[in-house]
Amino acid sequence: MNELCVESIKKGLRTELFGQNIVGCFSLSSTNEVLKELAAQGAPEGTLVIADEQTAGKGRLGRKWLAPPGTSLLLSLLFRPDFAPRQAQRLTMICSLAIAEAIEGLTGVPVGLKWPNDIFIRGHKAGGILTEAGTTGGRLDYVVVGMGLNINLDISTLPELRGMATSLSQELGREVSRLELLWRILEGIEARYKSLKSGKSPHGEWAARLINLGCQVQVTTPDEVLVGWAEGVDADGALILRTPDGQRERVLAGDVTLRGPVPG
Ligand code: BT5
């Protein structure tokens, strides 16, 4: 799988946990699906599953993740935190912050986050995160955080995404090393995970990067469509929405569409 083979990843990786155990394949179904199976079989925390191509790459609610071979970073990481299940979203927070910092550090391209799980560059989606938790008896057994990032992807080859998505190469006009970015992301996640476990919440930093806070939004949840003002997010990652009748709604998961202008 060219530059992203296990040996090359290991060569430059400066982590103690994330990526120390790697399952790398040129092609597999979905890195999240493979890692969930490994997690159920007892794989250690920090296990990385990475692929160049997924035959069943997925987003939330059965949606597809599109990534032609050679264009993207497609990976999943295994966490076994001592958290309550409602706190699993904190891992989405630390991964998205690490991704944003890694991209900005390597390329200088500014990155925004869109609640709840999107990586945005200049108004277009450049990546997505899919966090899936396994629980036993009301306790978190494992959390798999899957990350898909458009790196050297010509969006015009995917007509379904035209107008809504972008990639790093598209923004920069040149290709970017997936390997270099991967190392930075894994190192960033490791540092942030340590800090999270020592009691530091990523919530403030995450909220500061969310492009849809302070905006009029429409939120589609599995049960209903809500409109209102995105006032904030709480420590567990829920969106606090002020509806037109002045009520506050706490929304745990959904798709957000901006309805008003982004302030500032
Ligand atoms: C996401 O879902 O954004 C989470 C995507 C997570 C993908 C990674 S890849 C590695 C790991 N293994 C997996 O199988 N999945 C994870 P959601 O918010 O539901 O957004 C899905 C929607 O994003 C699709 O319906 C498309 O509209 C759009 N989309 C699909 N591919 C895209 C791409 N490459 N770039 C931007 N948007 C895309």
Short mmCIF file of C-alpha atoms and ligand atoms in Angstrom, two decimals:
data_model
loop_
_atom_site.label_atom_id
_atom_site.label_comp_id
_atom_site.label_asym_id
_atom_site.label_seq_id
_atom_site.Cartn_x
_atom_site.Cartn_y
_atom_site.Cartn_z
CA MET A 1 0.00 0.00 0.00
CA ASN A 2 2.73 2.41 -1.10
CA GLU A 3 3.75 5.16 1.36
CA LEU A 4 1.29 4.00 4.03
CA CYS A 5 2.74 0.52 4.64
CA VAL A 6 3.21 -0.64 8.22
CA GLU A 7 7.03 -0.36 8.05
CA SER A 8 6.99 3.24 6.81
CA ILE A 9 4.43 4.24 9.42
CA LYS A 10 6.49 2.70 12.22
CA LYS A 11 9.74 4.26 11.00
CA GLY A 12 8.85 7.84 11.83
CA LEU A 13 6.23 7.42 14.53
CA ARG A 14 7.07 9.03 17.87
CA THR A 15 4.23 7.69 20.00
CA GLU A 16 4.14 5.19 22.83
CA LEU A 17 0.56 3.99 22.40
CA PHE A 18 -1.26 5.00 19.23
CA GLY A 19 -0.02 3.06 16.22
CA GLN A 20 2.24 0.73 18.19
CA ASN A 21 -0.03 -2.09 17.05
CA ILE A 22 -0.91 -1.59 13.38
CA VAL A 23 -3.15 -3.51 11.02
CA GLY A 24 -2.52 -2.07 7.59
CA CYS A 25 -4.16 -3.29 4.41
CA PHE A 26 -4.30 -1.99 0.91
CA SER A 27 -8.01 -2.71 0.75
CA LEU A 28 -10.56 -3.72 3.36
CA SER A 29 -14.26 -3.27 4.03
CA SER A 30 -14.22 -0.45 6.59
CA THR A 31 -11.44 0.35 9.06
CA ASN A 32 -14.11 0.86 11.77
CA GLU A 33 -15.70 -2.53 11.11
CA VAL A 34 -12.35 -4.33 11.16
CA LEU A 35 -11.25 -2.56 14.34
CA LYS A 36 -14.56 -3.26 16.13
CA GLU A 37 -14.01 -6.97 15.48
CA LEU A 38 -10.44 -6.74 16.76
CA ALA A 39 -11.65 -4.82 19.81
CA ALA A 40 -14.16 -7.55 20.60
CA GLN A 41 -11.30 -10.06 20.39
CA GLY A 42 -9.27 -8.08 22.94
CA ALA A 43 -6.99 -5.87 20.78
CA PRO A 44 -4.98 -3.42 22.89
CA GLU A 45 -5.72 0.26 23.29
CA GLY A 46 -3.89 2.29 20.67
CA THR A 47 -4.41 -0.25 17.87
CA LEU A 48 -4.46 1.45 14.48
CA VAL A 49 -6.27 0.05 11.45
CA ILE A 50 -5.40 1.86 8.23
CA ALA A 51 -6.29 1.24 4.60
CA ASP A 52 -5.65 2.78 1.25
CA GLU A 53 -9.10 1.78 0.04
CA GLN A 54 -12.37 0.76 1.70
CA THR A 55 -14.98 -1.28 -0.13
CA ALA A 56 -17.65 -0.32 2.43
CA GLY A 57 -16.37 2.94 3.93
CA LYS A 58 -19.17 4.42 5.98
CA GLY A 59 -20.38 7.61 7.56
CA ARG A 60 -23.12 7.94 10.16
CA LEU A 61 -26.60 6.43 9.72
CA GLY A 62 -25.51 4.04 6.98
CA ARG A 63 -24.15 6.78 4.72
CA LYS A 64 -21.18 6.11 2.45
CA TRP A 65 -17.67 7.49 2.77
CA LEU A 66 -16.13 7.97 -0.66
CA ALA A 67 -12.37 7.71 -1.12
CA PRO A 68 -10.69 6.48 -4.30
CA PRO A 69 -7.45 4.53 -3.62
CA GLY A 70 -4.34 6.64 -3.03
CA THR A 71 -6.21 9.84 -2.22
CA SER A 72 -7.08 9.81 1.45
CA LEU A 73 -6.22 8.97 5.01
CA LEU A 74 -8.60 6.24 6.16
CA LEU A 75 -7.92 5.06 9.68
CA SER A 76 -9.46 3.93 12.93
CA LEU A 77 -8.02 4.04 16.44
CA LEU A 78 -8.95 1.97 19.45
CA PHE A 79 -9.51 3.58 22.85
CA ARG A 80 -10.34 1.81 26.08
CA PRO A 81 -11.00 4.74 28.38
CA ASP A 82 -12.37 4.59 31.86
CA PHE A 83 -15.28 6.91 30.96
CA ALA A 84 -19.05 6.74 31.13
CA PRO A 85 -20.60 5.98 27.71
CA ARG A 86 -21.99 9.53 27.49
CA GLN A 87 -18.41 10.84 27.56
CA ALA A 88 -17.28 8.98 24.42
CA GLN A 89 -17.73 12.13 22.34
CA ARG A 90 -14.69 13.58 24.11
CA LEU A 91 -12.61 11.24 21.99
CA THR A 92 -14.17 12.71 18.84
CA MET A 93 -13.19 16.12 20.23
CA ILE A 94 -9.54 15.26 20.84
CA CYS A 95 -9.19 13.52 17.46
CA SER A 96 -10.74 16.40 15.55
CA LEU A 97 -8.55 18.93 17.39
CA ALA A 98 -5.44 16.85 16.67
CA ILE A 99 -6.41 16.63 12.99
CA ALA A 100 -6.98 20.38 12.76
CA GLU A 101 -3.63 21.15 14.39
CA ALA A 102 -1.77 18.60 12.27
CA ILE A 103 -3.18 20.00 9.03
CA GLU A 104 -2.51 23.59 10.03
CA GLY A 105 1.01 22.75 11.23
CA LEU A 106 1.94 20.84 8.09
CA THR A 107 0.25 22.96 5.44
CA GLY A 108 -0.81 26.29 6.93
CA VAL A 109 -4.38 25.75 5.69
CA PRO A 110 -6.90 26.93 8.33
CA VAL A 111 -9.23 24.22 9.61
CA GLY A 112 -12.66 24.58 11.16
CA LEU A 113 -14.82 21.94 12.79
CA LYS A 114 -18.51 21.56 12.17
CA TRP A 115 -20.64 20.02 14.90
CA PRO A 116 -20.74 17.15 15.46
CA ASN A 117 -18.09 15.38 13.39
CA ASP A 118 -16.90 17.26 10.30
CA ILE A 119 -13.52 18.67 9.37
CA PHE A 120 -14.03 21.80 7.27
CA ILE A 121 -11.69 23.86 5.14
CA ARG A 122 -12.88 27.19 3.73
CA GLY A 123 -16.54 26.22 3.90
CA HIS A 124 -16.20 22.72 2.45
CA LYS A 125 -16.02 19.29 4.03
CA ALA A 126 -12.50 17.85 3.96
CA GLY A 127 -12.99 15.02 6.40
CA GLY A 128 -15.32 13.25 8.77
CA ILE A 129 -15.13 11.30 12.00
CA LEU A 130 -17.19 8.29 12.93
CA THR A 131 -17.07 7.32 16.60
CA GLU A 132 -18.56 3.97 17.62
CA ALA A 133 -18.63 2.62 21.14
CA GLY A 134 -18.96 -0.90 22.49
CA THR A 135 -20.54 -1.24 25.92
CA THR A 136 -20.95 -4.08 28.38
CA GLY A 137 -23.40 -3.73 31.23
CA GLY A 138 -23.66 0.06 30.84
CA ARG A 139 -19.88 0.52 30.86
CA LEU A 140 -17.66 1.51 27.95
CA ASP A 141 -15.77 -1.50 26.74
CA TYR A 142 -14.09 0.23 23.81
CA VAL A 143 -14.41 3.22 21.53
CA VAL A 144 -13.38 3.12 17.88
CA VAL A 145 -12.76 6.52 16.31
CA GLY A 146 -12.70 6.35 12.51
CA MET A 147 -11.24 9.22 10.53
CA GLY A 148 -11.52 9.88 6.81
CA LEU A 149 -9.56 12.80 5.36
CA ASN A 150 -9.39 14.00 1.77
CA ILE A 151 -5.72 14.53 1.10
CA ASN A 152 -4.69 14.19 -2.56
CA LEU A 153 -8.20 13.96 -3.94
CA ASP A 154 -9.51 15.63 -7.07
CA ILE A 155 -13.10 16.25 -6.00
CA SER A 156 -14.24 16.55 -9.63
CA THR A 157 -13.74 12.77 -9.90
CA LEU A 158 -16.60 12.33 -7.39
CA PRO A 159 -19.64 14.11 -8.85
CA GLU A 160 -21.70 13.30 -5.71
CA LEU A 161 -19.42 15.58 -3.68
CA ARG A 162 -19.01 18.47 -6.08
CA GLY A 163 -19.67 21.83 -4.45
CA MET A 164 -19.72 20.46 -0.91
CA ALA A 165 -16.30 18.85 -0.41
CA THR A 166 -12.67 19.76 -0.74
CA SER A 167 -9.25 18.19 -0.20
CA LEU A 168 -5.86 19.41 0.95
CA SER A 169 -4.38 19.14 -2.54
CA GLN A 170 -7.28 21.10 -3.94
CA GLU A 171 -6.77 23.90 -1.41
CA LEU A 172 -2.97 23.99 -1.76
CA GLY A 173 -2.50 23.25 -5.45
CA ARG A 174 0.05 20.57 -4.56
CA GLU A 175 0.13 17.09 -3.06
CA VAL A 176 0.63 16.51 0.66
CA SER A 177 2.44 13.60 2.35
CA ARG A 178 -0.18 11.36 3.92
CA LEU A 179 2.51 9.71 6.02
CA GLU A 180 3.79 12.99 7.48
CA LEU A 181 0.26 14.06 8.31
CA LEU A 182 -0.56 10.68 9.87
CA TRP A 183 2.45 10.90 12.20
CA ARG A 184 1.44 14.36 13.34
CA ILE A 185 -2.17 13.29 13.89
CA LEU A 186 -1.21 10.25 15.96
CA GLU A 187 1.23 12.25 18.06
CA GLY A 188 -1.37 14.96 18.63
CA ILE A 189 -4.02 12.43 19.64
CA GLU A 190 -1.64 10.78 22.07
CA ALA A 191 -0.76 14.09 23.75
CA ARG A 192 -4.41 15.11 23.96
CA TYR A 193 -5.50 11.70 25.26
CA LYS A 194 -2.94 11.91 28.07
CA SER A 195 -4.16 15.35 28.95
CA LEU A 196 -7.82 14.24 28.83
CA LYS A 197 -7.07 11.34 31.16
CA SER A 198 -5.33 13.69 33.57
CA GLY A 199 -8.60 15.63 33.84
CA LYS A 200 -8.23 18.42 31.25
CA SER A 201 -11.37 18.80 29.17
CA PRO A 202 -10.98 19.51 25.44
CA HIS A 203 -14.41 21.13 25.41
CA GLY A 204 -13.34 24.82 25.38
CA GLU A 205 -10.84 24.40 22.57
CA TRP A 206 -13.27 22.29 20.57
CA ALA A 207 -16.09 24.80 21.01
CA ALA A 208 -13.77 27.60 19.88
CA ARG A 209 -13.15 25.82 16.59
CA LEU A 210 -16.79 25.01 15.80
CA ILE A 211 -17.88 27.04 12.77
CA ASN A 212 -21.58 26.63 13.47
CA LEU A 213 -21.76 28.08 16.97
CA GLY A 214 -23.45 31.46 17.23
CA CYS A 215 -25.32 30.81 13.97
CA GLN A 216 -28.90 30.13 13.02
CA VAL A 217 -29.05 26.45 12.22
CA GLN A 218 -31.35 23.66 11.24
CA VAL A 219 -30.60 20.38 12.97
CA THR A 220 -31.92 17.12 11.58
CA THR A 221 -31.96 14.37 14.19
CA PRO A 222 -33.18 10.81 13.67
CA ASP A 223 -36.50 11.91 15.29
CA GLU A 224 -37.15 15.51 14.21
CA VAL A 225 -35.98 18.67 12.50
CA LEU A 226 -35.18 21.57 14.84
CA VAL A 227 -34.37 25.15 13.99
CA GLY A 228 -32.78 27.70 16.25
CA TRP A 229 -29.68 29.44 17.41
CA ALA A 230 -26.64 27.25 18.10
CA GLU A 231 -25.75 28.70 21.51
CA GLY A 232 -23.03 26.34 22.59
CA VAL A 233 -21.92 22.79 23.27
CA ASP A 234 -21.66 21.07 26.62
CA ALA A 235 -18.80 19.03 28.03
CA ASP A 236 -20.21 15.80 26.57
CA GLY A 237 -20.42 17.32 23.10
CA ALA A 238 -24.18 17.92 22.93
CA LEU A 239 -25.34 20.98 21.00
CA ILE A 240 -27.30 23.55 22.97
CA LEU A 241 -29.95 24.98 20.68
CA ARG A 242 -32.15 27.99 21.53
CA THR A 243 -35.41 27.49 19.61
CA PRO A 244 -37.57 30.41 18.34
CA ASP A 245 -39.96 29.98 21.33
CA GLY A 246 -37.03 30.59 23.70
CA GLN A 247 -36.65 26.98 24.82
CA ARG A 248 -33.24 25.38 25.17
CA GLU A 249 -32.87 21.98 23.49
CA ARG A 250 -29.94 19.67 24.10
CA VAL A 251 -29.16 17.75 20.91
CA LEU A 252 -26.86 14.76 21.10
CA ALA A 253 -26.57 13.82 17.45
CA GLY A 254 -27.74 15.25 14.18
CA ASP A 255 -26.87 16.98 10.92
CA VAL A 256 -26.54 20.72 10.96
CA THR A 257 -27.29 23.09 8.13
CA LEU A 258 -26.41 26.75 8.54
CA ARG A 259 -29.39 29.06 8.00
CA GLY A 260 -27.94 32.43 8.82
CA PRO A 261 -24.64 34.16 8.12
CA VAL A 262 -21.57 33.18 10.09
CA PRO A 263 -20.87 36.13 12.41
CA GLY A 264 -17.52 37.94 12.25
C1 BT5 B 1 -18.90 11.25 8.38
O1 BT5 B 1 -20.19 10.80 8.33
O2 BT5 B 1 -18.52 12.32 8.00
C2 BT5 B 1 -17.93 10.25 9.00
C3 BT5 B 1 -17.02 9.67 7.97
C4 BT5 B 1 -16.00 8.74 8.57
C5 BT5 B 1 -15.20 8.02 7.53
C6 BT5 B 1 -14.11 7.20 8.12
S1 BT5 B 1 -13.02 6.56 6.91
C7 BT5 B 1 -12.25 5.57 8.08
C8 BT5 B 1 -13.36 5.02 8.99
N1 BT5 B 1 -13.90 3.79 8.44
C9 BT5 B 1 -15.16 3.95 8.01
O3 BT5 B 1 -15.86 3.08 7.45
N2 BT5 B 1 -15.56 5.21 8.29
C10 BT5 B 1 -14.54 5.98 8.95
P1 BT5 B 1 -21.47 11.70 7.96
O4 BT5 B 1 -21.47 12.94 8.81
O5 BT5 B 1 -22.62 10.79 8.02
O6 BT5 B 1 -21.18 12.17 6.48
C11 BT5 B 1 -21.35 11.29 5.40
C12 BT5 B 1 -21.63 12.17 4.19
O7 BT5 B 1 -20.45 12.89 3.82
C13 BT5 B 1 -22.00 11.38 2.93
O8 BT5 B 1 -23.37 11.12 2.89
C14 BT5 B 1 -21.56 12.33 1.82
O9 BT5 B 1 -22.55 13.33 1.60
C15 BT5 B 1 -20.37 13.02 2.42
N3 BT5 B 1 -19.10 12.41 1.98
C16 BT5 B 1 -18.83 11.13 1.62
N4 BT5 B 1 -17.55 10.99 1.29
C17 BT5 B 1 -16.97 12.21 1.45
C18 BT5 B 1 -15.66 12.71 1.25
N5 BT5 B 1 -14.66 11.95 0.86
N6 BT5 B 1 -15.46 14.04 1.52
C19 BT5 B 1 -16.46 14.85 1.94
N7 BT5 B 1 -17.71 14.43 2.12
C20 BT5 B 1 -17.96 13.12 1.89
#
